[in-house]
Short mmCIF file of C-alpha atoms and ligand atoms in Angstrom, two decimals:
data_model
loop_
_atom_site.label_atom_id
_atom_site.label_comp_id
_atom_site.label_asym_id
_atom_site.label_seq_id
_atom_site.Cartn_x
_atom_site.Cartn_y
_atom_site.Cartn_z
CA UNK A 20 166.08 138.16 81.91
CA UNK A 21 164.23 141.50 82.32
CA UNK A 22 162.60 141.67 85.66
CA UNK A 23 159.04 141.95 86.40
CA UNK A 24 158.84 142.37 90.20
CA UNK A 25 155.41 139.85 90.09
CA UNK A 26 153.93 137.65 88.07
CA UNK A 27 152.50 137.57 84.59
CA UNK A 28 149.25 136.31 84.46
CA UNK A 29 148.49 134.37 81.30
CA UNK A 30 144.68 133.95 80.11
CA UNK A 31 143.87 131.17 78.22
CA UNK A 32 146.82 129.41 79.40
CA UNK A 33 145.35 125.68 79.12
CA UNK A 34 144.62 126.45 75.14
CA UNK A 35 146.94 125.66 72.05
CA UNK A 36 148.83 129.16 71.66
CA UNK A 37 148.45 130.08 75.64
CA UNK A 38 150.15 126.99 77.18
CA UNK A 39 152.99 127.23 75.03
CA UNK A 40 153.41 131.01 75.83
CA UNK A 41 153.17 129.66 79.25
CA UNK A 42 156.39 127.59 78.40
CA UNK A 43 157.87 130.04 77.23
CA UNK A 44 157.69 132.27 80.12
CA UNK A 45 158.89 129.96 82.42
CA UNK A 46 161.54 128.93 80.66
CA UNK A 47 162.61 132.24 80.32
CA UNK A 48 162.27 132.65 84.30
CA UNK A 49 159.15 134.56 84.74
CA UNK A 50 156.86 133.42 87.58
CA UNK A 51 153.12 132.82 85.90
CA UNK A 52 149.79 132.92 87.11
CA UNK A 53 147.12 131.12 84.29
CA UNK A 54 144.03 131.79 84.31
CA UNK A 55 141.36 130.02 82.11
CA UNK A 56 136.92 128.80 82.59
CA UNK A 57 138.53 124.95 80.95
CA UNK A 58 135.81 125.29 77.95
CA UNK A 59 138.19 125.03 75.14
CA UNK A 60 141.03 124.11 77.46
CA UNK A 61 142.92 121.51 79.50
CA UNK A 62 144.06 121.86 82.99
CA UNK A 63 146.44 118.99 82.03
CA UNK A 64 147.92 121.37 79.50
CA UNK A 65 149.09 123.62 81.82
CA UNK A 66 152.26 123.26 83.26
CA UNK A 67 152.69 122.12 86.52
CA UNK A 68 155.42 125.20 87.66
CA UNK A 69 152.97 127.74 86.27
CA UNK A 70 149.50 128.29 89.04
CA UNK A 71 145.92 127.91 87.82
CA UNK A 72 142.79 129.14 88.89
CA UNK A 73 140.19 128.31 87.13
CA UNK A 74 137.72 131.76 86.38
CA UNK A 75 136.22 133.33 83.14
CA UNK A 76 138.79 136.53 82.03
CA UNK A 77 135.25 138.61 82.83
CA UNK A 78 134.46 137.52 86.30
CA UNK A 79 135.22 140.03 88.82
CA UNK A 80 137.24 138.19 90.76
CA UNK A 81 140.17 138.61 88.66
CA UNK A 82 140.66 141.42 90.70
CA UNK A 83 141.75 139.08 93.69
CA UNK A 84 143.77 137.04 91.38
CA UNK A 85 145.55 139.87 90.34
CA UNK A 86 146.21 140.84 93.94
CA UNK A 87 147.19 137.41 95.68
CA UNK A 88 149.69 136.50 92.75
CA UNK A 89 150.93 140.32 92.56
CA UNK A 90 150.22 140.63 88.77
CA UNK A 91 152.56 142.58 86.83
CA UNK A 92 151.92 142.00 83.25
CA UNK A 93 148.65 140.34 81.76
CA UNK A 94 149.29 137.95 78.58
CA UNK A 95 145.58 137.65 77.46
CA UNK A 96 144.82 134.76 75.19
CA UNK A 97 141.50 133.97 75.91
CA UNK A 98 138.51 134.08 73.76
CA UNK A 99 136.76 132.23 70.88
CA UNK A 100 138.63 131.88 67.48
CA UNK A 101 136.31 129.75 65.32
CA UNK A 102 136.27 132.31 62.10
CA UNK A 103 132.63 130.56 60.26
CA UNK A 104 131.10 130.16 63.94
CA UNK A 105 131.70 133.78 64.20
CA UNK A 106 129.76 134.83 61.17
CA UNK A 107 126.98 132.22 62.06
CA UNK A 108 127.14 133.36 65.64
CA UNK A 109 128.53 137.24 66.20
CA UNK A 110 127.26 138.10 69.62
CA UNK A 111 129.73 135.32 70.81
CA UNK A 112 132.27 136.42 69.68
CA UNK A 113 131.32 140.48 71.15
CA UNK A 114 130.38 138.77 73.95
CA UNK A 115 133.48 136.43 74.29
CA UNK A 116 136.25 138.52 72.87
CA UNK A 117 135.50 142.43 73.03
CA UNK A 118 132.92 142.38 75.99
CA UNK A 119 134.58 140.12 78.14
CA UNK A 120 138.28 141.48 77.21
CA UNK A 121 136.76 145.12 78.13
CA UNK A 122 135.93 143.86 81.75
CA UNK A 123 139.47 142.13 81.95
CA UNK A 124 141.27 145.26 81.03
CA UNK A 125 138.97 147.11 83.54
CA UNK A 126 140.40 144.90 86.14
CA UNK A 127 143.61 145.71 85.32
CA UNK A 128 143.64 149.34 85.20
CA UNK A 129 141.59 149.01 88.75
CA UNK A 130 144.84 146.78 90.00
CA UNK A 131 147.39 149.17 88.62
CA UNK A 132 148.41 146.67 86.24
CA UNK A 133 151.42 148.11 83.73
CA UNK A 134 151.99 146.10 81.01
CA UNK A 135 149.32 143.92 78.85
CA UNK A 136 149.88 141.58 75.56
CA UNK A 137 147.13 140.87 73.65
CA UNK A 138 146.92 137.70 71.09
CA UNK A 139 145.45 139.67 67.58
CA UNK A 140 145.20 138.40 64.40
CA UNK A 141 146.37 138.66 60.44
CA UNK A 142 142.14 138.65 60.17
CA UNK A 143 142.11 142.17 61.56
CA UNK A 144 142.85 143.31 57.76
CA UNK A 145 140.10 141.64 55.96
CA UNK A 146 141.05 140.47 52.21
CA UNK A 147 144.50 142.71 52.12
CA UNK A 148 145.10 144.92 49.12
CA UNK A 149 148.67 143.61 48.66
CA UNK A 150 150.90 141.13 50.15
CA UNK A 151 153.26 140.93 52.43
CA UNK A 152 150.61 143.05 54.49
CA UNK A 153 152.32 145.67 56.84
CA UNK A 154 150.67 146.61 59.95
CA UNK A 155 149.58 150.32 58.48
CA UNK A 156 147.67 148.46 55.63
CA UNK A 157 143.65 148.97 55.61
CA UNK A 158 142.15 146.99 58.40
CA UNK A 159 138.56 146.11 57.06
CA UNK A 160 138.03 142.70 59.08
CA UNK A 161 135.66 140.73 56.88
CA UNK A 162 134.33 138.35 59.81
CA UNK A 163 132.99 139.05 63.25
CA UNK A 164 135.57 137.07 64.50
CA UNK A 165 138.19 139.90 62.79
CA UNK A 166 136.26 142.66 64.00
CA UNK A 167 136.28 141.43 67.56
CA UNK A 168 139.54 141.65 68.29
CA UNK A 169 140.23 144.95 65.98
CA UNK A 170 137.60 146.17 68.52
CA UNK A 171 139.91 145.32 71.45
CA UNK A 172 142.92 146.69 69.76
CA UNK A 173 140.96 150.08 69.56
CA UNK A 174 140.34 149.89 73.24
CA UNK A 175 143.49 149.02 74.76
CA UNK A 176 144.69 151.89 72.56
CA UNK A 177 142.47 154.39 74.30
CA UNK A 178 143.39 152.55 77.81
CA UNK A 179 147.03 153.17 77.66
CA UNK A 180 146.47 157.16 76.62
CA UNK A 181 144.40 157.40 79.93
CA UNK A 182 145.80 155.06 82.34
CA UNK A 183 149.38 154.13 83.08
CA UNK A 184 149.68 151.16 80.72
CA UNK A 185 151.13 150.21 77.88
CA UNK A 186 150.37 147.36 75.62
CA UNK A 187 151.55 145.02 72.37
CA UNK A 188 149.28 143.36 70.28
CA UNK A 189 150.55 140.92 68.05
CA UNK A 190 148.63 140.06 65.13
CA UNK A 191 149.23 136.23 64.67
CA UNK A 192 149.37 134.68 60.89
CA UNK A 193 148.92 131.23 60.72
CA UNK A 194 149.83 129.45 64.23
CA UNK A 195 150.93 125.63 63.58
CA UNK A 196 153.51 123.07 64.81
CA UNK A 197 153.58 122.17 68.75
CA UNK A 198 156.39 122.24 71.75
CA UNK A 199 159.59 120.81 69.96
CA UNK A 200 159.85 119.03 73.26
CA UNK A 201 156.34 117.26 73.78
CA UNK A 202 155.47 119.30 76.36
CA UNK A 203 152.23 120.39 74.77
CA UNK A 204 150.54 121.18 71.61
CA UNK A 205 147.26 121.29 69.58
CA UNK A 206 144.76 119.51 71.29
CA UNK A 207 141.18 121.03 70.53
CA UNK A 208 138.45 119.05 69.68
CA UNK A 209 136.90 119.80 66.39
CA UNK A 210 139.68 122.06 65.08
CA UNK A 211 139.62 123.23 61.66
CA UNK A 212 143.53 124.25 60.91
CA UNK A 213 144.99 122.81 57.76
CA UNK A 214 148.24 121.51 59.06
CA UNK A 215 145.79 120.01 62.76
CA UNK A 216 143.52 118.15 59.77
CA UNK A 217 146.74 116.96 57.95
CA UNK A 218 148.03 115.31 60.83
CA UNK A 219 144.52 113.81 61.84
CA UNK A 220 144.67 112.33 58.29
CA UNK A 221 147.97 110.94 58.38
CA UNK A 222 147.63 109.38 61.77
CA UNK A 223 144.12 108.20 60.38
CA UNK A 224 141.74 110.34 62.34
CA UNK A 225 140.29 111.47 58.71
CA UNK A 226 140.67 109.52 55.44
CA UNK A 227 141.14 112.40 53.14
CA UNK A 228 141.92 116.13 53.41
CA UNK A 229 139.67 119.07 51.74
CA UNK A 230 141.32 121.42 49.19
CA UNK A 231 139.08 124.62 49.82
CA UNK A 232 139.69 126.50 46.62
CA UNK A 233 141.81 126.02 43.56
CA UNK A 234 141.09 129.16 41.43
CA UNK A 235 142.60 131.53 43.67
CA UNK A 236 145.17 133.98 42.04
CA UNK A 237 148.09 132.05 43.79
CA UNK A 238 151.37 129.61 42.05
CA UNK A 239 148.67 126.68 41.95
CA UNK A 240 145.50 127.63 42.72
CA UNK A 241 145.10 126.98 46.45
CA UNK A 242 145.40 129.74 49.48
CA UNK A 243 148.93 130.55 50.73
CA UNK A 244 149.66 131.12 54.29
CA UNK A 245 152.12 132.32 56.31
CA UNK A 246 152.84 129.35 58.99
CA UNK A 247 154.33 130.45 61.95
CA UNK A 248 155.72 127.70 64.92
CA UNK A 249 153.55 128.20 67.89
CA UNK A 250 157.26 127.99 70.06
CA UNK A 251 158.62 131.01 68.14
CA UNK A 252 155.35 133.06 68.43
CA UNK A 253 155.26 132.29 72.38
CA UNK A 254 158.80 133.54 72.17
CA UNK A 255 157.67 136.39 70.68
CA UNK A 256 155.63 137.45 73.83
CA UNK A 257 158.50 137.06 75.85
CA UNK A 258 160.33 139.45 73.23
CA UNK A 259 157.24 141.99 73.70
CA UNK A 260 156.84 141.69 77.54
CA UNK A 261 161.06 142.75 77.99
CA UNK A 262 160.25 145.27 75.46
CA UNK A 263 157.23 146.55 77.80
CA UNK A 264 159.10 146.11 80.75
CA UNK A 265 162.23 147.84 79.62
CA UNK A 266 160.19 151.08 77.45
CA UNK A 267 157.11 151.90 79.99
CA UNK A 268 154.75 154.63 77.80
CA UNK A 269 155.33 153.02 74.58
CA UNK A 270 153.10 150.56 72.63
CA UNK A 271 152.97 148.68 70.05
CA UNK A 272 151.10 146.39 67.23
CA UNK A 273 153.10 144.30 65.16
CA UNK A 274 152.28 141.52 62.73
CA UNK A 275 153.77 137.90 63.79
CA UNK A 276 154.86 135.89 61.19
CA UNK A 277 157.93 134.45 58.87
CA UNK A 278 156.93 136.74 55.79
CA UNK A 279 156.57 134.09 53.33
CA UNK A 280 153.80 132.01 52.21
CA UNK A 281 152.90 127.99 51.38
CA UNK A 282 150.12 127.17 49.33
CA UNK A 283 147.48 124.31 51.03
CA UNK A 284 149.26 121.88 48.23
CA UNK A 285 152.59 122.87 49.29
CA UNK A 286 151.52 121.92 52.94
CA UNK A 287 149.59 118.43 52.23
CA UNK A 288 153.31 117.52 50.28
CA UNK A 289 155.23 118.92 53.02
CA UNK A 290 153.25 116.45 55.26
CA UNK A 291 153.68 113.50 53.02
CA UNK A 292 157.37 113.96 53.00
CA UNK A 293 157.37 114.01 56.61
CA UNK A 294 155.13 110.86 57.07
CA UNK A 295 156.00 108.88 53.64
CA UNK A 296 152.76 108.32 52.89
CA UNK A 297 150.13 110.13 50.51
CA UNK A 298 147.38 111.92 52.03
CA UNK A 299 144.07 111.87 49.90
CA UNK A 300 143.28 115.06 48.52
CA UNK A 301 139.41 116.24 47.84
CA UNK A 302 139.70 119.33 45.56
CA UNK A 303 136.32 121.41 46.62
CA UNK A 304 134.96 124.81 45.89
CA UNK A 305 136.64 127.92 48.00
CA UNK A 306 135.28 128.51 51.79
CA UNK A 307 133.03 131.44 52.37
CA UNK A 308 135.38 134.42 53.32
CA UNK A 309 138.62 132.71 52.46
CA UNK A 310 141.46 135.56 50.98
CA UNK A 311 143.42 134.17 48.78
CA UNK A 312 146.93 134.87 50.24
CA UNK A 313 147.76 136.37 53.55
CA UNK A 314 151.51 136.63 54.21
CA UNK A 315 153.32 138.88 56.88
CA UNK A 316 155.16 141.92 56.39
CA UNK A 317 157.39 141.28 59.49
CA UNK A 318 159.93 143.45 58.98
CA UNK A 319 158.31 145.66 62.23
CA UNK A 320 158.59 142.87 64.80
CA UNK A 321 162.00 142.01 63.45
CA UNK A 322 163.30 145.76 64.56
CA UNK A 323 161.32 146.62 67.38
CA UNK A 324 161.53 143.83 69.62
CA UNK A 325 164.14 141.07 70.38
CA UNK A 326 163.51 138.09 68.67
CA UNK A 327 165.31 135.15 66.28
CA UNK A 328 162.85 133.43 64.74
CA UNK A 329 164.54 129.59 64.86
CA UNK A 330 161.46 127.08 63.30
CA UNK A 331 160.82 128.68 60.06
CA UNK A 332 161.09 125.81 58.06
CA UNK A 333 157.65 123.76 57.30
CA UNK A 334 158.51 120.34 57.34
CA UNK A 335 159.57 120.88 60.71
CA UNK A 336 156.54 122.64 61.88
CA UNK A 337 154.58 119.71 60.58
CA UNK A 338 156.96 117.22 62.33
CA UNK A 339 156.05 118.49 65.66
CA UNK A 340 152.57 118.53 64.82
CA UNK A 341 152.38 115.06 64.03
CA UNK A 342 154.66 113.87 67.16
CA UNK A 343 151.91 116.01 69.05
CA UNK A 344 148.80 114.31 67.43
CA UNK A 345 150.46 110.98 68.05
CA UNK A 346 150.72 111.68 71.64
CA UNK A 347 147.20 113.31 71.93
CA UNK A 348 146.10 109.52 70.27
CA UNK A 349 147.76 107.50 73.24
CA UNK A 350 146.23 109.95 75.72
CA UNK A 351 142.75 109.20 74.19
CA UNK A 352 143.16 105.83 73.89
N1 UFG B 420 142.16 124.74 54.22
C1 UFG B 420 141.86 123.68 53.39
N2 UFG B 420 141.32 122.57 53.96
C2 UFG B 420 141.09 122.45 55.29
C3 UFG B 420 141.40 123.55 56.14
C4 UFG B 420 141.93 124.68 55.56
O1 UFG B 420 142.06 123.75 52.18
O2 UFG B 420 140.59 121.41 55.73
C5 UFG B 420 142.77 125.93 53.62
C6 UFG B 420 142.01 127.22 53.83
O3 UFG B 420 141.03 127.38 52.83
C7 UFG B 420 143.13 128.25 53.78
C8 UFG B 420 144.30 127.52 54.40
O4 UFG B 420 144.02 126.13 54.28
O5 UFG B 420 143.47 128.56 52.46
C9 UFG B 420 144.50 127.82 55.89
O6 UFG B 420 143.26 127.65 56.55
P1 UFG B 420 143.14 127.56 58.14
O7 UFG B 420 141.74 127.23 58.46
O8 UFG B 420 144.21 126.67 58.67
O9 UFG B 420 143.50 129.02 58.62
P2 UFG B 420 142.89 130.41 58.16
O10 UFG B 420 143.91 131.06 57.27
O11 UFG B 420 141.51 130.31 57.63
O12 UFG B 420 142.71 131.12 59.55
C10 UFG B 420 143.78 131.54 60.30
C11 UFG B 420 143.44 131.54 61.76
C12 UFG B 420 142.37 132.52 62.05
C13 UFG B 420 142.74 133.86 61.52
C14 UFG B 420 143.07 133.75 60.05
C15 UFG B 420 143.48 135.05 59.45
O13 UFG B 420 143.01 130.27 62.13
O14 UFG B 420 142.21 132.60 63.44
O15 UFG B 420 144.11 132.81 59.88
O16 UFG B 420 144.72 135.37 59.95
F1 UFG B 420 141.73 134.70 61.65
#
């Protein structure tokens, strides 16, 4: 393990992608302070060797948090991620993702923090020009939701020229699958993920599954994605913070993902192989501000930091889904 003489406080840590990144750390050995307001989250979700406080990323006293724990590194997760609900509602998201992440990274240039890891994403680029997408491509978000966190990227870019920190934001594809071990997994109410709606509708949450879109310019009509475990993208951050750790003054953005794609057809079969049953498909018309195909050019991450991916393989991303979902059932009864 590369040291971190204090702890790594992880925002958002009772969500989906933060309590798994959570996991990660520890398991790696890292001590981990989470912080997270419980609007989207669970404390249940967070695990029990980790600390919580429960405080919004923007409240000032962050500061003391960062002081009593003896914050080294800042894994910030935080932040609203509901791509329609930002175009219906875009001060939320300013307000939410760049204003309040501007006030967290304020606190941590006050507390001397030196490393940070921010959780960006694949819609930072808008509908790309070519696939696989490589993190120099055009970034043209096409969503508030996009913009807001390109907006952050800008900043923390401008905060590590002035102030002695550096940063890596990883711009997630499509996050799916859950701990391999049951420790945690998707459990947001309302999500609107395609492989989270498969596995309500096999478990019988839904009775049928949506098909947004079948005249796109992909092998059968639908979107293709690039579906990356949630377990090997919190590994990832562990990757990036021993990268930060071990190269203080240099920063980085890199795109997170497998580099190849499934189509929304190829997923809905993956999950009937995995459950032996046949999900019902509704063919509709494409959602507003869907691209067609966004797959990752990954061959940055691959060089620049340490890390094997070890779940790329769908069926097995689904599996753990569905052993999540199941669980999540029992839990609510
Ligand atoms: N889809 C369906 N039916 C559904 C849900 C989704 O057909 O019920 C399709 C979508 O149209 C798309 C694909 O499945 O083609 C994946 O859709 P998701 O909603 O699972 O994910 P997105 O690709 O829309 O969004 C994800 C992240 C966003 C991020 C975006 C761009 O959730 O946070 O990728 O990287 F912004």
């Amino acid at each position: 393990m590369t040291a971190l003489n204090g702890k790594v406080m992880v925002t958002g840590g009772a969500g989906y992608i933060g309590s798994h990144a959570v996991l990660a750390l520890l398991d790696a050995g890292y001590q981990v302070v989470v912080i997270d307001n419980l609007v989207t989250g669970f404390d249940w979700a967070v695990d029990g060797r980790a600390a919580f406080v429960r405080i919004a990323v923007e409240d000032p006293g962050v500061r003391d948090v960062i002081r009593q724990h003896d914050v080294k590194a800042i894994m910030h997760f935080a932040g609203s991620v509901v791509v329609p609900e930002s175009v219906s509602d875009p001060l939320k998201y300013y307000r939410n993702n760049t204003a309040a992440t501007r006030t967290l990274i304020e606190s941590a240039v006050a507390e001397g923090v030196p490393h940070f890891i921010f959780s960006s994403t694949a819609a930072t680029y808008g509908t790309p020009e070519r696939v696989p997408i490589s993190e120099n491509d055009p970034k043209v978000p096409i969503n508030p939701y996009g913009m807001s966190k390109l907006m952050t990227e800008f900043m923390l870019r401008d905060v590590s020229a002035a102030h002695p920190m550096n940063h890596c934001c990883l711009r997630y594809f499509n996050v799916a699958g859950a701990d391999p071990e049951g420790r945690s997994g998707q459990s947001t109410i309302g999500a609107t993920h395609l492989i989270k709606i498969a596995v309500e509708a096999a478990t019988g949450k839904r009775d049928s599954v949506g098909v947004f879109g079948t005249d796109f310019e992909t092998r059968d009509g639908t979107g293709v994605r690039d579906y990356v475990h949630v377990s090997d993208l919190a590994e990832a951050h562990v990757a990036a913070l021993k990268l930060l750790i071990d190269q203080p003054g240099e920063s980085h953005v890199l795109n997170c993902g497998y580099g190849r794609g499934f189509s929304v057809l190829e997923v809905l079969d993956a999950v009937d192989r995995v459950t032996n049953r046949t999900i019902e498909r509704k063919l509709q018309g494409r959602r507003p501000g869907d691209p067609g195909e966004l797959v990752a050019d990954n061959s940055a991450i691959l060089k620049t930091i340490d890390w094997t991916p070890k779940r790329d393989d769908l069926e097995g991303i689904v599996r753990d889904a569905l052993t999540w979902e199941r669980k999540l059932a029992e839990r609510q009864g």
